[in-house]
Short mmCIF file of C-alpha atoms and ligand atoms in Angstrom, two decimals:
data_model
loop_
_atom_site.label_atom_id
_atom_site.label_comp_id
_atom_site.label_asym_id
_atom_site.label_seq_id
_atom_site.Cartn_x
_atom_site.Cartn_y
_atom_site.Cartn_z
CA MET A 1 -41.01 3.40 -2.22
CA ALA A 2 -37.84 2.22 -3.93
CA GLN A 3 -36.39 5.15 -5.36
CA GLN A 4 -32.93 5.23 -4.24
CA SER A 5 -30.40 4.95 -6.21
CA PHE A 6 -27.72 3.85 -3.88
CA GLY A 7 -27.45 2.04 -0.30
CA LEU A 8 -24.69 2.09 2.15
CA ILE A 9 -23.92 -0.07 4.93
CA GLY A 10 -21.67 1.32 7.86
CA LEU A 11 -21.60 4.46 9.08
CA ALA A 12 -18.43 5.07 10.56
CA VAL A 13 -15.64 7.66 9.31
CA MET A 14 -15.32 5.93 5.85
CA GLY A 15 -19.09 4.92 5.18
CA GLU A 16 -20.32 8.54 6.37
CA ASN A 17 -18.14 10.29 4.30
CA LEU A 18 -18.86 7.90 0.98
CA ALA A 19 -22.35 8.04 1.47
CA LEU A 20 -22.09 11.95 1.90
CA ASN A 21 -19.78 11.87 -1.51
CA VAL A 22 -22.55 9.78 -3.44
CA GLU A 23 -25.05 11.41 -2.48
CA ARG A 24 -23.60 15.29 -3.22
CA ASN A 25 -22.83 13.88 -6.63
CA GLY A 26 -26.65 13.17 -7.41
CA PHE A 27 -27.50 9.76 -6.45
CA PRO A 28 -30.29 9.55 -3.57
CA THR A 29 -28.92 7.15 -0.95
CA THR A 30 -30.45 5.11 2.04
CA VAL A 31 -28.17 4.88 4.84
CA TYR A 32 -28.07 1.83 7.26
CA ASN A 33 -26.04 0.85 10.48
CA ARG A 34 -26.09 -2.03 12.87
CA SER A 35 -26.39 0.54 15.74
CA TYR A 36 -29.50 2.67 14.70
CA GLU A 37 -28.23 5.65 17.14
CA LYS A 38 -25.40 6.45 14.75
CA THR A 39 -28.04 6.58 11.63
CA GLU A 40 -30.15 8.94 13.67
CA GLN A 41 -27.13 10.97 14.50
CA PHE A 42 -26.33 11.02 10.96
CA MET A 43 -29.64 11.99 9.78
CA ALA A 44 -30.00 14.79 12.23
CA THR A 45 -26.77 16.41 11.53
CA ARG A 46 -24.77 15.72 8.47
CA ALA A 47 -27.51 14.28 6.26
CA GLN A 48 -29.76 17.04 7.06
CA GLY A 49 -31.53 18.79 4.31
CA ARG A 50 -29.99 16.12 1.78
CA ASN A 51 -31.17 13.37 -0.41
CA PHE A 52 -31.03 10.58 2.02
CA VAL A 53 -32.92 7.98 4.13
CA GLY A 54 -31.93 6.54 6.95
CA ALA A 55 -33.51 2.91 7.36
CA LYS A 56 -33.57 1.42 10.59
CA THR A 57 -33.90 -2.05 9.72
CA ILE A 58 -32.05 -4.16 7.22
CA GLU A 59 -35.61 -4.98 5.68
CA GLU A 60 -36.44 -1.20 5.09
CA PHE A 61 -32.89 -0.26 3.83
CA VAL A 62 -33.55 -3.21 1.11
CA ALA A 63 -36.87 -2.00 0.31
CA SER A 64 -36.05 1.39 -0.48
CA LEU A 65 -33.49 0.51 -3.15
CA GLU A 66 -34.51 0.98 -6.93
CA ARG A 67 -33.29 -2.27 -8.94
CA PRO A 68 -31.02 -3.92 -9.75
CA ARG A 69 -29.74 -2.63 -6.61
CA ARG A 70 -26.29 -1.03 -5.64
CA ILE A 71 -25.34 -1.90 -2.33
CA LEU A 72 -21.90 -0.46 -0.70
CA ILE A 73 -20.68 -2.28 2.70
CA MET A 74 -18.13 -0.12 4.54
CA VAL A 75 -17.76 -2.13 8.15
CA LYS A 76 -14.51 -3.87 9.72
CA ALA A 77 -12.86 -6.12 7.58
CA GLY A 78 -13.76 -9.96 8.34
CA LYS A 79 -16.66 -11.38 9.71
CA PRO A 80 -18.63 -8.36 9.81
CA VAL A 81 -18.62 -8.56 6.13
CA ASP A 82 -19.86 -12.16 5.92
CA ALA A 83 -22.75 -11.17 8.43
CA VAL A 84 -23.55 -8.19 6.83
CA ILE A 85 -24.14 -10.32 3.66
CA ASP A 86 -25.84 -13.24 5.30
CA GLN A 87 -28.39 -10.64 6.66
CA LEU A 88 -28.73 -9.08 3.00
CA LYS A 89 -29.16 -12.30 0.88
CA PRO A 90 -32.60 -13.27 1.89
CA LEU A 91 -33.66 -9.98 1.00
CA LEU A 92 -32.20 -9.40 -2.38
CA ASP A 93 -33.14 -9.79 -5.72
CA PRO A 94 -31.12 -11.54 -8.58
CA GLY A 95 -28.74 -9.46 -10.29
CA ASP A 96 -28.28 -6.56 -7.36
CA ILE A 97 -24.98 -5.93 -6.28
CA ILE A 98 -23.15 -5.74 -3.42
CA ILE A 99 -19.72 -3.70 -2.99
CA ASP A 100 -17.42 -4.55 -0.23
CA GLY A 101 -15.35 -1.32 0.21
CA GLY A 102 -13.38 -2.32 3.31
CA ASN A 103 -9.90 -3.56 3.68
CA SER A 104 -11.31 -7.23 2.84
CA LEU A 105 -8.25 -10.00 2.39
CA TYR A 106 -8.64 -10.94 -1.38
CA GLU A 107 -8.86 -14.56 -0.45
CA ASP A 108 -12.26 -13.85 1.33
CA THR A 109 -13.49 -11.96 -1.83
CA GLU A 110 -12.37 -14.92 -3.95
CA ARG A 111 -14.88 -16.42 -1.75
CA ARG A 112 -17.48 -14.39 -1.72
CA VAL A 113 -17.67 -13.80 -5.33
CA GLN A 114 -18.14 -17.45 -6.01
CA ALA A 115 -20.79 -18.01 -3.25
CA LEU A 116 -22.78 -14.59 -4.27
CA GLU A 117 -22.48 -15.14 -7.95
CA ALA A 118 -23.22 -18.83 -7.91
CA ALA A 119 -26.57 -17.59 -6.09
CA GLY A 120 -27.16 -15.28 -8.95
CA PHE A 121 -26.44 -11.86 -7.27
CA ARG A 122 -23.21 -9.99 -8.13
CA PHE A 123 -20.02 -8.90 -6.15
CA ILE A 124 -17.92 -6.44 -6.36
CA GLY A 125 -14.58 -6.17 -3.93
CA MET A 126 -13.42 -2.31 -4.11
CA GLY A 127 -10.34 -1.22 -2.66
CA VAL A 128 -11.12 2.26 -1.16
CA SER A 129 -7.84 4.44 -0.32
CA GLY A 130 -7.79 7.90 0.59
CA GLY A 131 -8.81 7.94 4.55
CA GLU A 132 -11.69 10.07 5.83
CA GLU A 133 -10.90 12.99 3.54
CA GLY A 134 -10.60 11.13 0.65
CA ALA A 135 -14.09 9.11 1.11
CA LEU A 136 -15.61 12.85 1.49
CA ASN A 137 -14.03 14.50 -1.43
CA GLY A 138 -12.94 12.19 -3.99
CA PRO A 139 -11.25 8.48 -3.07
CA SER A 140 -8.88 6.55 -5.13
CA LEU A 141 -11.18 3.15 -5.96
CA MET A 142 -9.75 -0.27 -7.00
CA PRO A 143 -12.99 -2.24 -8.35
CA GLY A 144 -12.69 -5.90 -8.97
CA GLY A 145 -15.21 -8.58 -9.82
CA THR A 146 -16.92 -9.04 -13.04
CA GLU A 147 -16.91 -6.53 -15.76
CA ALA A 148 -20.16 -6.00 -16.46
CA SER A 149 -21.05 -5.35 -12.75
CA TYR A 150 -18.21 -2.82 -12.69
CA GLU A 151 -19.98 -1.13 -16.01
CA TYR A 152 -23.28 -0.77 -13.76
CA LEU A 153 -21.51 1.04 -11.08
CA ALA A 154 -19.29 3.01 -13.26
CA PRO A 155 -21.42 5.60 -13.53
CA ILE A 156 -21.61 6.56 -9.70
CA LEU A 157 -18.06 5.54 -9.32
CA THR A 158 -16.54 7.82 -11.65
CA LYS A 159 -18.20 10.69 -10.29
CA ILE A 160 -17.18 10.13 -6.88
CA ALA A 161 -13.91 9.03 -7.10
CA ALA A 162 -10.96 11.85 -7.34
CA GLN A 163 -10.25 13.48 -10.48
CA VAL A 164 -6.68 13.91 -11.85
CA ASP A 165 -5.31 15.40 -15.13
CA ASP A 166 -5.97 12.23 -17.09
CA GLY A 167 -9.59 11.33 -15.88
CA PRO A 168 -11.08 9.85 -12.66
CA CYS A 169 -9.10 7.58 -10.27
CA VAL A 170 -11.12 4.55 -10.65
CA THR A 171 -10.79 1.78 -13.55
CA TYR A 172 -11.86 -1.75 -13.88
CA ILE A 173 -9.33 -4.06 -11.98
CA GLY A 174 -10.04 -7.28 -12.97
CA PRO A 175 -11.90 -10.66 -11.90
CA GLY A 176 -12.58 -12.16 -8.43
CA GLY A 177 -10.22 -10.48 -5.68
CA ALA A 178 -8.12 -8.35 -7.69
CA GLY A 179 -9.42 -5.11 -6.57
CA HIS A 180 -8.80 -6.00 -3.18
CA TYR A 181 -5.54 -7.38 -4.19
CA VAL A 182 -4.38 -4.25 -5.82
CA LYS A 183 -5.52 -2.29 -2.86
CA MET A 184 -3.45 -4.40 -0.49
CA VAL A 185 -0.18 -3.68 -2.53
CA HIS A 186 -0.93 -0.15 -2.18
CA ASN A 187 -1.05 -0.41 1.09
CA GLY A 188 2.29 -2.19 1.35
CA ILE A 189 3.99 0.53 -1.01
CA GLU A 190 2.37 2.83 1.52
CA TYR A 191 3.89 1.23 4.31
CA GLY A 192 7.35 1.47 2.32
CA ASP A 193 6.83 5.08 1.45
CA MET A 194 6.02 6.05 5.02
CA GLN A 195 9.05 4.28 6.61
CA LEU A 196 11.53 5.40 4.01
CA ILE A 197 10.42 9.02 5.21
CA ALA A 198 10.59 8.12 8.71
CA GLU A 199 14.34 7.05 8.08
CA ALA A 200 14.99 10.19 5.91
CA TYR A 201 13.62 12.17 8.82
CA ASP A 202 16.15 10.22 11.31
CA LEU A 203 19.17 10.61 9.35
CA LEU A 204 18.38 14.19 9.01
CA ARG A 205 17.56 14.47 13.11
CA SER A 206 20.29 12.35 14.45
CA ILE A 207 23.35 12.82 12.01
CA LEU A 208 22.45 16.84 11.54
CA GLY A 209 20.26 17.59 14.62
CA LEU A 210 18.22 19.24 12.55
CA ASN A 211 15.07 20.52 14.67
CA ALA A 212 11.29 20.55 13.60
CA GLN A 213 11.47 23.61 12.24
CA GLN A 214 14.49 22.87 10.03
CA LEU A 215 12.76 19.51 9.09
CA HIS A 216 9.41 21.31 7.99
CA GLU A 217 11.69 23.67 5.69
CA VAL A 218 13.51 20.37 4.44
CA PHE A 219 10.45 18.75 3.53
CA SER A 220 8.28 21.27 2.37
CA GLU A 221 11.43 22.47 -0.29
CA TRP A 222 11.56 18.41 -1.16
CA ASN A 223 7.50 18.77 -1.61
CA THR A 224 8.14 21.29 -4.61
CA THR A 225 10.37 18.70 -6.48
CA ASP A 226 9.19 16.48 -9.56
CA GLU A 227 10.43 13.44 -7.95
CA LEU A 228 9.45 13.61 -4.41
CA ASN A 229 6.10 15.83 -4.68
CA SER A 230 3.57 13.93 -3.10
CA PHE A 231 0.76 13.42 -0.67
CA LEU A 232 2.80 11.82 2.18
CA ILE A 233 5.88 14.29 2.06
CA GLU A 234 3.27 17.36 2.25
CA ILE A 235 1.95 15.98 5.54
CA THR A 236 5.19 14.92 6.99
CA ALA A 237 6.08 18.90 6.19
CA ASP A 238 2.96 19.93 8.20
CA ILE A 239 3.43 17.33 10.86
CA PHE A 240 6.58 19.02 11.73
CA ARG A 241 5.44 22.72 11.91
CA TYR A 242 2.70 21.73 14.31
CA ILE A 243 3.15 23.04 17.89
CA ASP A 244 1.31 21.24 20.85
CA PRO A 245 -0.75 23.92 22.45
CA ASP A 246 0.01 22.41 25.91
CA THR A 247 3.66 22.47 25.98
CA GLN A 248 4.56 24.84 23.13
CA LYS A 249 6.86 22.23 21.62
CA PRO A 250 6.85 20.11 18.15
CA LEU A 251 3.93 17.56 18.65
CA VAL A 252 6.10 15.13 16.74
CA ASP A 253 8.70 15.16 19.56
CA LEU A 254 5.98 14.09 21.99
CA ILE A 255 4.56 11.22 20.40
CA LEU A 256 5.65 7.70 21.63
CA ASP A 257 7.39 6.07 18.78
CA SER A 258 5.54 2.86 18.76
CA ALA A 259 3.60 2.40 15.41
CA GLY A 260 0.60 0.58 15.17
CA GLN A 261 -0.66 -1.71 11.77
CA LYS A 262 -3.88 -3.17 11.00
CA GLY A 263 -2.53 -6.19 8.58
CA THR A 264 -2.62 -5.16 4.71
CA GLY A 265 1.15 -4.53 5.00
CA ARG A 266 1.76 -8.22 6.51
CA TRP A 267 -0.41 -9.14 4.26
CA THR A 268 1.22 -8.19 1.36
CA VAL A 269 4.53 -9.55 2.91
CA VAL A 270 3.06 -13.06 3.13
CA SER A 271 1.52 -12.89 -0.42
CA ALA A 272 4.75 -12.09 -1.89
CA LEU A 273 6.27 -15.02 0.14
CA GLU A 274 4.06 -16.97 -1.55
CA GLN A 275 4.13 -15.88 -5.00
CA GLY A 276 8.01 -15.95 -4.69
CA VAL A 277 8.26 -11.79 -5.17
CA PRO A 278 10.95 -10.23 -3.16
CA VAL A 279 9.79 -7.40 -1.67
CA PRO A 280 12.63 -6.52 1.02
CA THR A 281 11.49 -2.80 1.44
CA ILE A 282 8.23 -3.44 2.18
CA THR A 283 8.99 -6.29 4.41
CA ALA A 284 11.51 -3.98 6.67
CA ALA A 285 8.91 -1.23 6.74
CA VAL A 286 6.80 -3.83 8.22
CA ASN A 287 9.49 -5.32 10.64
CA ALA A 288 10.14 -1.88 11.51
CA ARG A 289 6.76 -1.34 12.60
CA ILE A 290 6.87 -4.53 14.96
CA MET A 291 10.42 -3.56 16.45
CA SER A 292 8.89 -0.30 16.96
CA ALA A 293 6.54 -1.65 19.52
CA TYR A 294 9.13 -3.21 21.73
CA LYS A 295 9.54 -0.29 23.10
CA ALA A 296 10.14 -0.74 26.78
CA GLU A 297 12.54 -3.67 25.60
CA ARG A 298 14.85 -1.24 23.67
CA VAL A 299 14.68 1.45 26.26
CA ALA A 300 16.13 -1.04 28.31
CA ALA A 301 18.58 -2.30 25.63
CA SER A 302 19.90 0.97 25.05
CA GLN A 303 21.44 1.20 28.37
CA GLN A 304 23.36 -2.08 27.74
CA LEU A 305 24.31 -2.20 23.91
CA THR A 306 26.12 0.69 23.07
CA GLY A 307 27.03 1.74 19.33
CA PRO A 308 29.47 4.01 18.03
CA THR A 309 30.19 7.53 19.27
CA ALA A 310 31.15 9.01 15.85
CA ARG A 311 30.16 12.68 14.75
CA PHE A 312 29.44 13.86 11.41
CA ASP A 313 31.88 16.48 10.27
CA GLY A 314 30.77 16.66 6.76
CA ASP A 315 29.01 19.32 5.03
CA ALA A 316 24.94 19.43 6.18
CA LYS A 317 23.49 20.86 2.93
CA ALA A 318 25.22 18.50 1.15
CA PHE A 319 23.72 15.56 3.26
CA VAL A 320 20.62 16.70 2.98
CA ASN A 321 20.67 16.43 -0.89
CA LYS A 322 22.05 13.09 -0.47
CA VAL A 323 19.54 11.90 1.80
CA ARG A 324 17.16 13.22 -0.76
CA ASP A 325 18.49 11.17 -3.48
CA ALA A 326 18.73 7.98 -1.10
CA LEU A 327 15.31 8.86 -0.55
CA TYR A 328 14.27 8.87 -3.99
CA CYS A 329 16.42 5.78 -5.09
CA SER A 330 14.65 3.97 -2.19
CA LYS A 331 11.47 4.65 -3.54
CA ILE A 332 11.78 3.80 -6.98
CA CYS A 333 13.15 0.38 -5.61
CA SER A 334 10.13 -0.02 -3.45
CA TYR A 335 7.62 0.76 -6.13
CA ALA A 336 9.24 -1.78 -8.51
CA GLN A 337 8.93 -4.59 -6.00
CA GLY A 338 5.19 -3.50 -5.32
CA MET A 339 4.84 -3.31 -9.02
CA ALA A 340 6.66 -6.71 -9.74
CA LEU A 341 4.16 -8.25 -7.07
CA LEU A 342 1.34 -7.01 -9.33
CA SER A 343 2.65 -8.68 -12.15
CA LYS A 344 3.15 -11.94 -10.62
CA ALA A 345 -0.24 -11.98 -8.82
CA SER A 346 -1.71 -11.17 -12.43
CA GLN A 347 -0.38 -14.04 -14.34
CA ASP A 348 -0.96 -16.33 -11.18
CA PHE A 349 -4.48 -15.30 -10.39
CA ASN A 350 -5.30 -14.34 -14.32
CA TYR A 351 -6.22 -11.24 -12.84
CA ASN A 352 -5.35 -9.38 -16.25
CA LEU A 353 -3.73 -6.03 -14.43
CA ASN A 354 -3.05 -3.13 -16.78
CA LEU A 355 -0.20 -1.69 -14.37
CA SER A 356 -0.36 1.69 -16.30
CA GLU A 357 -3.84 2.09 -15.18
CA ILE A 358 -3.10 1.02 -11.84
CA SER A 359 -0.56 3.78 -11.57
CA ARG A 360 -2.86 6.32 -13.03
CA ILE A 361 -5.59 5.57 -10.50
CA TRP A 362 -3.04 6.04 -7.72
CA LYS A 363 -2.14 9.48 -8.81
CA GLY A 364 -4.99 11.11 -6.86
CA GLY A 365 -7.12 10.24 -4.03
CA CYS A 366 -5.09 7.87 -2.59
CA ILE A 367 -2.69 7.80 0.16
CA ILE A 368 0.68 7.08 -1.99
CA ARG A 369 -0.77 9.92 -4.80
CA ALA A 370 2.55 11.65 -6.36
CA GLY A 371 3.57 12.95 -9.28
CA PHE A 372 6.08 10.31 -9.45
CA LEU A 373 3.33 7.70 -10.39
CA ASN A 374 3.05 9.61 -14.02
CA LYS A 375 6.41 8.17 -14.84
CA ILE A 376 5.33 4.71 -13.56
CA LYS A 377 2.22 4.94 -15.64
CA SER A 378 4.36 6.10 -18.57
CA ALA A 379 6.84 3.31 -18.07
CA PHE A 380 4.10 0.39 -18.30
CA ARG A 381 2.11 2.12 -20.98
CA GLU A 382 5.44 2.42 -22.94
CA GLN A 383 6.39 -1.35 -22.09
CA PRO A 384 3.34 -3.19 -20.41
CA GLN A 385 5.30 -6.42 -20.20
CA LEU A 386 8.51 -4.46 -18.41
CA PRO A 387 9.89 -7.11 -15.95
CA ASN A 388 11.11 -4.58 -13.12
CA LEU A 389 10.79 -0.66 -13.18
CA LEU A 390 14.24 -0.37 -12.93
CA LEU A 391 14.82 -1.21 -16.43
CA ALA A 392 12.56 1.71 -17.22
CA PRO A 393 14.34 4.48 -18.89
CA GLU A 394 12.91 6.92 -16.57
CA PHE A 395 14.28 5.19 -13.73
CA LYS A 396 17.41 3.62 -14.99
CA GLN A 397 19.18 6.70 -15.54
CA THR A 398 18.35 8.23 -12.50
CA ILE A 399 19.25 5.53 -9.81
CA LEU A 400 22.51 5.27 -11.92
CA ASP A 401 23.56 8.66 -11.20
CA ARG A 402 22.49 8.69 -8.08
CA GLN A 403 23.67 5.60 -6.68
CA GLN A 404 26.92 7.10 -5.19
CA ALA A 405 24.95 9.21 -2.90
CA TRP A 406 22.90 6.43 -1.69
CA ARG A 407 25.64 4.51 -1.18
CA GLU A 408 27.39 7.11 0.93
CA VAL A 409 24.39 7.81 3.07
CA LEU A 410 24.31 4.36 3.98
CA VAL A 411 27.73 4.39 4.80
CA THR A 412 27.08 7.28 7.01
CA ALA A 413 24.34 5.90 8.78
CA ASN A 414 26.32 2.37 9.32
CA THR A 415 29.30 4.14 10.90
CA MET A 416 27.22 6.34 13.16
CA GLY A 417 24.75 3.18 13.99
CA ILE A 418 21.62 4.43 12.67
CA ALA A 419 19.00 1.98 11.86
CA VAL A 420 18.21 2.51 8.24
CA PRO A 421 16.31 -0.75 7.39
CA ALA A 422 14.24 0.11 4.59
CA PHE A 423 17.08 2.42 2.64
CA SER A 424 19.42 -0.66 3.40
CA ALA A 425 16.76 -3.20 1.95
CA SER A 426 16.35 -1.11 -0.93
CA LEU A 427 19.79 -0.54 -2.28
CA ASP A 428 20.23 -4.71 -1.32
CA TYR A 429 17.52 -5.09 -4.01
CA PHE A 430 19.15 -3.22 -6.38
CA ASP A 431 22.47 -4.50 -5.85
CA SER A 432 21.03 -8.28 -6.21
CA TYR A 433 18.72 -7.19 -8.95
CA ARG A 434 21.83 -5.64 -11.09
CA THR A 435 24.16 -8.98 -10.00
CA ALA A 436 24.80 -11.39 -12.51
CA ASN A 437 26.02 -13.97 -10.46
CA LEU A 438 25.11 -14.20 -6.92
CA PRO A 439 26.30 -16.67 -4.08
CA GLN A 440 23.31 -18.99 -4.24
CA ASN A 441 25.56 -21.28 -6.03
CA LEU A 442 26.90 -22.15 -2.44
CA THR A 443 23.48 -22.60 -1.28
CA GLN A 444 22.53 -25.50 -3.77
CA ALA A 445 25.82 -27.24 -2.80
CA GLN A 446 24.95 -27.05 0.48
CA ARG A 447 21.17 -28.10 -0.02
CA ASP A 448 22.68 -31.10 -2.22
CA TYR A 449 25.05 -32.13 0.43
CA PHE A 450 22.81 -32.29 3.37
CA GLY A 451 19.77 -33.02 1.63
CA ALA A 452 20.35 -34.46 -1.98
CA HIS A 453 18.28 -31.62 -3.32
CA THR A 454 20.50 -31.70 -6.22
CA TYR A 455 21.56 -29.12 -8.55
CA GLU A 456 22.23 -27.56 -12.07
CA ARG A 457 25.13 -26.75 -13.60
CA ILE A 458 26.63 -23.80 -15.91
CA ASP A 459 28.77 -25.64 -18.29
CA LYS A 460 26.50 -28.60 -18.89
CA PRO A 461 22.47 -29.43 -18.92
CA GLY A 462 20.94 -31.50 -16.14
CA SER A 463 20.29 -32.23 -12.74
CA PHE A 464 23.14 -33.57 -10.77
CA HIS A 465 23.51 -34.85 -7.07
CA THR A 466 27.08 -35.44 -5.54
CA GLU A 467 28.25 -37.13 -2.49
CA TRP A 468 30.13 -34.45 -0.94
CA THR A 469 31.60 -36.79 1.94
CA GLU A 470 33.34 -38.58 -1.08
CA ILE A 471 36.09 -35.92 -1.75
CA PRO A 472 37.99 -37.01 -5.23
CA GLU A 473 40.86 -35.20 -3.48
CA VAL A 474 43.38 -36.67 -5.26
CA ALA A 475 41.36 -36.55 -9.14
CA ALA A 476 41.29 -32.67 -8.23
CA ARG A 477 44.85 -32.34 -7.29
P1 LIG B 1 -14.44 0.23 11.03
O1 LIG B 1 -13.67 -0.46 10.55
O2 LIG B 1 -13.86 1.03 12.27
O3 LIG B 1 -15.88 -0.51 11.32
C1 LIG B 1 -16.72 0.26 12.01
C2 LIG B 1 -18.21 -0.34 11.10
O4 LIG B 1 -18.42 -1.43 11.25
C3 LIG B 1 -19.52 0.53 12.02
O5 LIG B 1 -20.62 0.99 10.99
C4 LIG B 1 -19.86 -0.89 12.95
O6 LIG B 1 -21.32 -1.13 13.06
C5 LIG B 1 -19.61 -2.06 12.04
N1 LIG B 1 -19.84 -3.25 12.14
C6 LIG B 1 -19.06 -4.04 12.75
BR1 LIG B 1 -17.71 -3.44 13.94
N2 LIG B 1 -19.39 -5.62 13.19
C7 LIG B 1 -20.44 -5.34 12.37
C8 LIG B 1 -21.30 -6.30 12.30
N3 LIG B 1 -21.01 -7.66 13.07
N4 LIG B 1 -22.27 -6.36 11.43
C9 LIG B 1 -22.96 -4.85 10.85
N5 LIG B 1 -21.84 -3.81 11.08
C10 LIG B 1 -20.66 -4.23 11.90
O7 LIG B 1 -14.99 1.46 9.97
P2 LIG B 1 -14.03 2.71 9.00
O8 LIG B 1 -12.89 2.92 9.67
O9 LIG B 1 -15.05 3.51 8.20
O10 LIG B 1 -13.59 1.23 7.77
C11 LIG B 1 -14.35 0.54 7.09
C12 LIG B 1 -13.93 -0.20 6.50
O11 LIG B 1 -12.79 0.49 5.51
C13 LIG B 1 -12.64 -1.01 7.12
O12 LIG B 1 -12.82 -2.42 6.28
C14 LIG B 1 -11.35 -0.28 6.96
O13 LIG B 1 -10.26 -1.14 7.23
C15 LIG B 1 -11.85 0.54 5.63
N6 LIG B 1 -10.56 1.56 5.04
C16 LIG B 1 -10.82 2.44 6.38
C17 LIG B 1 -9.84 3.45 6.14
C18 LIG B 1 -9.67 4.28 6.93
O14 LIG B 1 -8.97 5.67 6.91
N7 LIG B 1 -10.43 4.74 8.40
C19 LIG B 1 -9.15 3.71 4.50
C20 LIG B 1 -9.57 2.71 3.51
C21 LIG B 1 -10.25 1.68 4.18
P3 LIG B 1 -21.52 -0.60 14.76
O15 LIG B 1 -21.60 1.06 14.44
O16 LIG B 1 -23.13 -0.68 15.15
O17 LIG B 1 -20.61 -0.86 15.76
#
């Protein structure tokens, strides 16, 4: 009998936990997985005694759901999502809603929205952040698609999302692929945050020689500050405290320095390049992961390419505080880039994004959750058309007050040969953004010289081309 309120396809870590979250919030749920063993296992363990149906076939799954059906797909992004949609389509009725909660590329979501809406179905592309734990206890949800479809899902989504002081961490994001676009940029910002934290760690261990226990203390202390209090700083402090039971050494010191990535950071950079929005901190973060993977080559190069041998002889405690300031200033720049990208995409794709609301729903549930997002929420609430977060009163003064410390940290890092690509990219972003006269007048002259690309002048209107080899030397003199 069709009585279940919700259906979920894909019982890997995210799907299982989301299913448990939905059911716990009062919505009887049917689950289906391509390999039935996983469904059987789930039904025999975590689903025991709860309001679940474990469907063996996709036909059984669809038949068990009340109409219009609400079906969440949580399978691997890419072809598997299309495969599942193709299986569902012949079994669905007009008006049924498919939600893709995976990390799908926004362009795939646009295509799926169009195809499914044209066929009479409804489709929501929903970013889900918070990992395994968030999925179970309250993720941040970024649903995009038609607003009417969102409204039909809202009673469920508002209950399963993380709850913060100003409401559930879910809001209607915008049409088409808007939800997945915003999730992609969220992940790009997450890459930036993680790299900045990694660089702060490297400065403290390589320049000051802090050990894991001392790093635990520094990061725990930073996590108590209004500025840096966040999930990522909190887990970083925890990581430094973890002792490997086999060796009795801090586990972090035993982990290979080669980072993986699944693609959302790279997609953010590609999209930013296509949209013409500079995101140098996020780009540096993606590049840093790529460079980290060249482990064998770096080890070999480290034997040949020597760097400076300078030792730090300053005040260690003062340096820790300067690194904290540099981290915070860099973080502001990274978020400024991410928000600028969202703003541009909103215009280009007609997403009509509400950046204040987006900041609000990132305050809980997701990986970048932080007290700091409250300030971003307020900045965009006060000025929805704010051209750049750096100009918001909340952030402008902070950066101006701390830029000296930020610069000193970079000088120290450069002098001692410690790579800080995201800190540097952030400061360069700040310095270029605040510079009225950049040197691209020369770039334009070069482009015109070799390619007749023309240039504009600052002293008169129009478009100009010069025959640069015919230098009017005499006239110039
Ligand atoms: P995975 O991304 O590891 O996907 C595994 C699931 O996809 C299994 O249920 C598997 O079924 C199913 N699947 C595959 Br693979 N190919 C299929 C196909 N052709 N047809 C039907 N089902 C297929 O799971 P996950 O880590 O739970 O992530 C799910 C989605 O959520 C992904 O898009 C991921 O990027 C996103 N996400 C993950 C996290 C996280 O922290 N892990 C956070 C936020 C978002 P099988 O059991 O039969 O192989």
